[in-house]
Short mmCIF file of C-alpha atoms and ligand atoms in Angstrom, two decimals:
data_model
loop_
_atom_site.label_atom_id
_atom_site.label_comp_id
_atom_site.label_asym_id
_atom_site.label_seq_id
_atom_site.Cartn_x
_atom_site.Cartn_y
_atom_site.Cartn_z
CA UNK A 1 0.00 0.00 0.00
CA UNK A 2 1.36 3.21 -0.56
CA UNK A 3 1.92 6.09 1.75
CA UNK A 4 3.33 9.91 1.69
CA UNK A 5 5.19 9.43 4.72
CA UNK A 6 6.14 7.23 7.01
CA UNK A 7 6.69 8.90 10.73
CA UNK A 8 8.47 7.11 13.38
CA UNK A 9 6.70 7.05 16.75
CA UNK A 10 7.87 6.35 20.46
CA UNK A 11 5.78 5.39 23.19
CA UNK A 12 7.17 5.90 26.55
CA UNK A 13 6.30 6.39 30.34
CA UNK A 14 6.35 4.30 33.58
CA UNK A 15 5.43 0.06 33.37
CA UNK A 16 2.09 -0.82 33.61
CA UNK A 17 0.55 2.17 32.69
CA UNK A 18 -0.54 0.47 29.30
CA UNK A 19 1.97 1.41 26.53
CA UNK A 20 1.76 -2.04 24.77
CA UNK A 21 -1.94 -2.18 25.18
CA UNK A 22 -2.51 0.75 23.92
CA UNK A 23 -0.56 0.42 20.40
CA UNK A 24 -2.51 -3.69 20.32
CA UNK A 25 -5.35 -1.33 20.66
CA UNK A 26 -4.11 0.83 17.76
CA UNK A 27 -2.75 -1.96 15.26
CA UNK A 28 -5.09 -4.98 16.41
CA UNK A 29 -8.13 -3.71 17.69
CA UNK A 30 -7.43 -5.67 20.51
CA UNK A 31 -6.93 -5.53 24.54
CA UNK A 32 -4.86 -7.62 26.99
CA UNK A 33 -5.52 -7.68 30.62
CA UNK A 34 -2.22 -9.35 31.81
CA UNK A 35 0.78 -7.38 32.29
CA UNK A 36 3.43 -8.89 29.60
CA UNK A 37 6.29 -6.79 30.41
CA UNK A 38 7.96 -5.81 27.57
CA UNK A 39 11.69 -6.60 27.20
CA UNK A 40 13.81 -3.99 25.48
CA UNK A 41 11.49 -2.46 23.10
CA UNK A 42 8.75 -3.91 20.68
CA UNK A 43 7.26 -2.62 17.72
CA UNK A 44 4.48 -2.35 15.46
CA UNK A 45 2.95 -0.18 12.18
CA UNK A 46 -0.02 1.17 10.71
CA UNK A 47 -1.30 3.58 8.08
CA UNK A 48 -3.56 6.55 9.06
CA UNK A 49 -5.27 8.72 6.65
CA UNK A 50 -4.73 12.84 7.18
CA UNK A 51 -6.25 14.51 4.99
CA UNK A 52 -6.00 12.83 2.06
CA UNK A 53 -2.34 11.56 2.44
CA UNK A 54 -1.89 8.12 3.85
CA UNK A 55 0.94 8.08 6.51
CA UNK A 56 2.77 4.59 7.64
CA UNK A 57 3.40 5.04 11.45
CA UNK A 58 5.97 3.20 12.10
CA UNK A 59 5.82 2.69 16.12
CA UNK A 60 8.24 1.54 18.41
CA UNK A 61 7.16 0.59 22.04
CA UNK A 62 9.36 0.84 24.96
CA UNK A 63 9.68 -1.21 28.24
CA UNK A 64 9.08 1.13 30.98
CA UNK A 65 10.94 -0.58 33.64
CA UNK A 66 13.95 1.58 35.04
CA UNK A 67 16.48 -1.58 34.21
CA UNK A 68 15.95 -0.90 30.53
CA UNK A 69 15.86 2.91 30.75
CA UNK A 70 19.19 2.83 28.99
CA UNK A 71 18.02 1.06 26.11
CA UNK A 72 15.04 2.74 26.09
CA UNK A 73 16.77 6.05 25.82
CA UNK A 74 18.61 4.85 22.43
CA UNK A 75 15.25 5.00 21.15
CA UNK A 76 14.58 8.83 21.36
CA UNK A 77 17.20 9.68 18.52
CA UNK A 78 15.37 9.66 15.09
CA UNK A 79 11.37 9.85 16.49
CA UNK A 80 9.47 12.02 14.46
CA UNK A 81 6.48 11.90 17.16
CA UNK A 82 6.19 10.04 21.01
CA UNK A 83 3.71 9.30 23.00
CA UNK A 84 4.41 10.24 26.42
CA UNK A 85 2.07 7.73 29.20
CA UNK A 86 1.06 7.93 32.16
CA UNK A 87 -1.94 5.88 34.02
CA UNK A 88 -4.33 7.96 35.77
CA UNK A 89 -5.08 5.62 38.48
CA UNK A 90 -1.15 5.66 39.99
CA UNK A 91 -0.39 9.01 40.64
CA UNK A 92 3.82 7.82 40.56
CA UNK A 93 3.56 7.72 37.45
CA UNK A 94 2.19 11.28 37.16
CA UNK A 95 4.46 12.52 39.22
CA UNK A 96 7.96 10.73 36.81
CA UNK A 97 6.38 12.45 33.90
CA UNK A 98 8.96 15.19 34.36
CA UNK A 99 11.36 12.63 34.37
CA UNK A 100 10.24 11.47 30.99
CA UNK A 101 10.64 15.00 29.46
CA UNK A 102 14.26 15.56 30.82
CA UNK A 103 15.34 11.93 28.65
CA UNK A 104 13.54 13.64 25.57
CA UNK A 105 15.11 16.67 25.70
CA UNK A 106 18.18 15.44 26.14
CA UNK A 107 18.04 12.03 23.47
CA UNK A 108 15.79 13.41 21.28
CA UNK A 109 15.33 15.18 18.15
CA UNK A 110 14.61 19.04 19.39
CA UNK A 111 11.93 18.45 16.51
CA UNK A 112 10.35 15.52 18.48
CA UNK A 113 6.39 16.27 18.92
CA UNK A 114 5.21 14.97 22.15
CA UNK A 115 1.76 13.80 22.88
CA UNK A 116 0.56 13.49 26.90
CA UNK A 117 -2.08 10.88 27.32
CA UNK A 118 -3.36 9.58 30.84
CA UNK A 119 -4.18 6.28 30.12
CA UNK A 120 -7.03 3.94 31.80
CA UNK A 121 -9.82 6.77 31.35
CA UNK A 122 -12.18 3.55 31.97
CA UNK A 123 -11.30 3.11 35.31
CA UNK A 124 -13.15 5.94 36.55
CA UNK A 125 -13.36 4.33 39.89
CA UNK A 126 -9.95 4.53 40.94
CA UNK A 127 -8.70 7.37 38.99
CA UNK A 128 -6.31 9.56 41.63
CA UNK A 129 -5.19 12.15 38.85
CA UNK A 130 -7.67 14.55 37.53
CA UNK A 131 -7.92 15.43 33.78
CA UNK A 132 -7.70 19.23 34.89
CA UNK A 133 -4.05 18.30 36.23
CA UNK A 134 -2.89 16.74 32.98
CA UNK A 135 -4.33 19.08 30.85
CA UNK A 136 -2.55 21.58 33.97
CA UNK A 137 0.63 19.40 33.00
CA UNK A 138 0.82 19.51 29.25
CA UNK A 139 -0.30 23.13 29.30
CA UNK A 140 3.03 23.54 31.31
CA UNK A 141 5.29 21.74 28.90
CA UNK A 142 3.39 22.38 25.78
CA UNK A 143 2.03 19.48 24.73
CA UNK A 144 -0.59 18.21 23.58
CA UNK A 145 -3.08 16.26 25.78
CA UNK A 146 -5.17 13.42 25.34
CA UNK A 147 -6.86 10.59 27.92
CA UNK A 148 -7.08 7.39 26.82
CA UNK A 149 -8.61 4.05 27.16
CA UNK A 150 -6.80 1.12 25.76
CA UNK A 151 -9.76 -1.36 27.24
CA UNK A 152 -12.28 0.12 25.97
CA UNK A 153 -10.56 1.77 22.63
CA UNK A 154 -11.43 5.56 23.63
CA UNK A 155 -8.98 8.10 22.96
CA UNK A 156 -6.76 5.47 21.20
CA UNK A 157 -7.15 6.38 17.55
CA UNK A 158 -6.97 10.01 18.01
CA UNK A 159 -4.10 9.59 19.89
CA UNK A 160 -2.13 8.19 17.01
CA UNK A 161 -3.83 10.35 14.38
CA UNK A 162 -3.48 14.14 16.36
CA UNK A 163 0.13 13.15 16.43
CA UNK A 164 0.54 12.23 13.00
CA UNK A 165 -1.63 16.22 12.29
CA UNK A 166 0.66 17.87 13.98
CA UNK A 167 3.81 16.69 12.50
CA UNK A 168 1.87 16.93 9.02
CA UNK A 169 1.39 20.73 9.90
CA UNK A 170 5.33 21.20 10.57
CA UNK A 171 6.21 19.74 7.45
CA UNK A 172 4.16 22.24 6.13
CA UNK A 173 6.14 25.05 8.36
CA UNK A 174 9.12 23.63 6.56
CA UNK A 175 10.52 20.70 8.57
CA UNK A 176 12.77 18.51 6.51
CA UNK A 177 11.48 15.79 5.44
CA UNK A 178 14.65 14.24 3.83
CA UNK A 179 16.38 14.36 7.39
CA UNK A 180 16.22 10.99 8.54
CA UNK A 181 16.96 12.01 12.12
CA UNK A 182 13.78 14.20 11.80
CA UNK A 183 11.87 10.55 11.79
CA UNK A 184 10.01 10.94 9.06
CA UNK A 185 10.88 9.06 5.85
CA UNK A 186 9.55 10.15 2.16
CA UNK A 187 7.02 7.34 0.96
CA UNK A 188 5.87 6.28 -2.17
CA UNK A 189 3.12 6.66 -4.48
CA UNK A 190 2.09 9.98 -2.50
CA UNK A 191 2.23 13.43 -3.30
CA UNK A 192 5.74 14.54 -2.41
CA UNK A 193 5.46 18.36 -3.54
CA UNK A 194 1.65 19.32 -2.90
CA UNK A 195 2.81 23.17 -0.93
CA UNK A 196 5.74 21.07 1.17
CA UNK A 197 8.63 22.77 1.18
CA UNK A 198 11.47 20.60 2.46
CA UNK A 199 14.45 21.60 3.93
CA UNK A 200 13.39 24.75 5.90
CA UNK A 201 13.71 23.38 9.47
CA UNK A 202 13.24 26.51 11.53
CA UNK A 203 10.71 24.64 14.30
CA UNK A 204 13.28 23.64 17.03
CA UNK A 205 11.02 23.85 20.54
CA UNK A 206 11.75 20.25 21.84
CA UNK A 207 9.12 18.67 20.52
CA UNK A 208 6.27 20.61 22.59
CA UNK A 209 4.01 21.53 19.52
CA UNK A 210 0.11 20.79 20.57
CA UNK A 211 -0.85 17.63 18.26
CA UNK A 212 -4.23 18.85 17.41
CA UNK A 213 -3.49 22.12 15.47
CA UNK A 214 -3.67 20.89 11.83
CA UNK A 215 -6.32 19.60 9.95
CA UNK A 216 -5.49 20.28 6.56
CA UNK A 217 -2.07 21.34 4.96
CA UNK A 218 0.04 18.95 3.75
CA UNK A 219 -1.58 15.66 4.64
N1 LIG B 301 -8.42 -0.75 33.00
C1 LIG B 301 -7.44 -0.60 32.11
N2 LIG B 301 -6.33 -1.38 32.20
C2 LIG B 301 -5.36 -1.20 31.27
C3 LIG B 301 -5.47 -0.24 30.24
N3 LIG B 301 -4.33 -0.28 29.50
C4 LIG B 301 -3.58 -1.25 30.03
N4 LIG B 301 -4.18 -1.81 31.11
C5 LIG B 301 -3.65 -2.87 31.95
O1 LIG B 301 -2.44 -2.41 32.55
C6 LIG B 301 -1.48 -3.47 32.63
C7 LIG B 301 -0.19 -3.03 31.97
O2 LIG B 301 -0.40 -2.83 30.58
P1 LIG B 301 0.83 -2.86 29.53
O3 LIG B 301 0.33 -2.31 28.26
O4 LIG B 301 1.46 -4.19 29.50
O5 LIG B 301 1.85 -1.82 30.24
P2 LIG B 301 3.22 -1.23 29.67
O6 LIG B 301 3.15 0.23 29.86
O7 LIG B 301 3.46 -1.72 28.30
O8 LIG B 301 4.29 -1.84 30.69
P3 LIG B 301 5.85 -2.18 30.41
O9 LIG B 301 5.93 -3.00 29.17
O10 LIG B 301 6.30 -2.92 31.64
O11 LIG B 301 6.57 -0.85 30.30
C8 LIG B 301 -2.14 -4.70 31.97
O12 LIG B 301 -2.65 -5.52 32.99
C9 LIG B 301 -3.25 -4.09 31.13
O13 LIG B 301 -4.34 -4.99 30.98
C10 LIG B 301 -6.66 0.57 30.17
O14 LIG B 301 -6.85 1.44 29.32
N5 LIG B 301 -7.61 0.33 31.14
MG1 LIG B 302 4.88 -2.91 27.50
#
């Protein structure tokens, strides 16, 4: 199938808060209620449609457990777009989200877009963070903000798809897409001009663009 782009995605944040599940979710349709810890890193990929460009995101999931934070790390370099996760019913895992940021900035493309999503939206019952303090959070840091439910699929796709919007829009502010440490790969069989300039650069705020800005542009 072809594509316009393919971005590279990260998912990170604290284990257990639902990383894996939440790209089965995304790829498979599909939810797992035992904790597989994953070893290293795993990875999947899907096409979105924005706009009318089809985009192959490539994703690579990361094990969240402090033992393979180094490995994790040698992730960062090359991610067009990562999803940073916390679970809203452990509020430690709010609380490392700074944490998180600090290993972006510093491993990361300065190009990086970062989503926030507070997973486990379904589990109402035990939630101990509020949606005002994430939104509070990513406000902060300027990122986007999403919650999510990778049980019950809500918040998943958009998740994935805002991302994918926003990096659309910075191609369209001039980010180079022939940069492979950008994250973002030329596809084929899609429009590669279509009012994308390449080569500009010019957006360097660490990867704290809001994901849902563009709906229209380039993709
Ligand atoms: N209720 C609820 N449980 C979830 C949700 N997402 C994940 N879980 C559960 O949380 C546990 C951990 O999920 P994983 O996706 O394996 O967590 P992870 O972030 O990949 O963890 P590591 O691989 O160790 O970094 C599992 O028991 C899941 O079933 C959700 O949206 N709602
Ligand atoms: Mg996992």
């Amino acid at each position: 199938m072809s594509y316009s782009y393919l971005f590279k995605y990260i998912i990170i944040g604290d284990t257990g808060v639902g990383k894996s599940c939440l790209l089965l979710q995304f790829t498979d349709k599909r939810f797992q209620h035992v904790h597989d810890l994953t070893i290293g890193v795993e990875f999947g990929s899907r096409l979105v449609a924005i706009g009318e460009k089809q985009i192959k995101l490539q994703i690579w999931d990361t094990a969240g457990q402090e033992s393979f934070r180094s490995i994790t790390r040698s992730y960062y370099r090359g991610a067009a777009g990562a999803l940073l996760v916390y679970d809203i019913t452990r509020r430690d895992t709010f609380e490392h989200l700074t944490s998180w940021l600090e290993d972006a900035r510093q491993h990361a493309n300065p190009n990086m877009t970062v989503t926030l999503v507070g997973n486990k939206s379904d589990a109402e019952a035990s939630r101990v963070v509020s949606t005002e303090e994430g939104e509070a959070f990513a406000r902060e840091h300027g990122l986007a903000f999403l919650e999510t439910s990778a049980q019950t699929s809500e918040g998943v796709e958009e998740v994935f798809t805002s991302t994918a919007a926003a990096i659309c829009a910075k191609i369209d502010d001039g980010l180079d897409v022939n940069n492979e440490s950008n994250g973002i790969k030329p596809g084929y069989g899609g429009a590669r001009g279509g009012g994308i300039r390449s080569g500009g650069g010019g957006v360097v705020d660490v990867g704290v663009q809001p994901a849902r800005r563009s709906e229209g542009g380039c993709c």
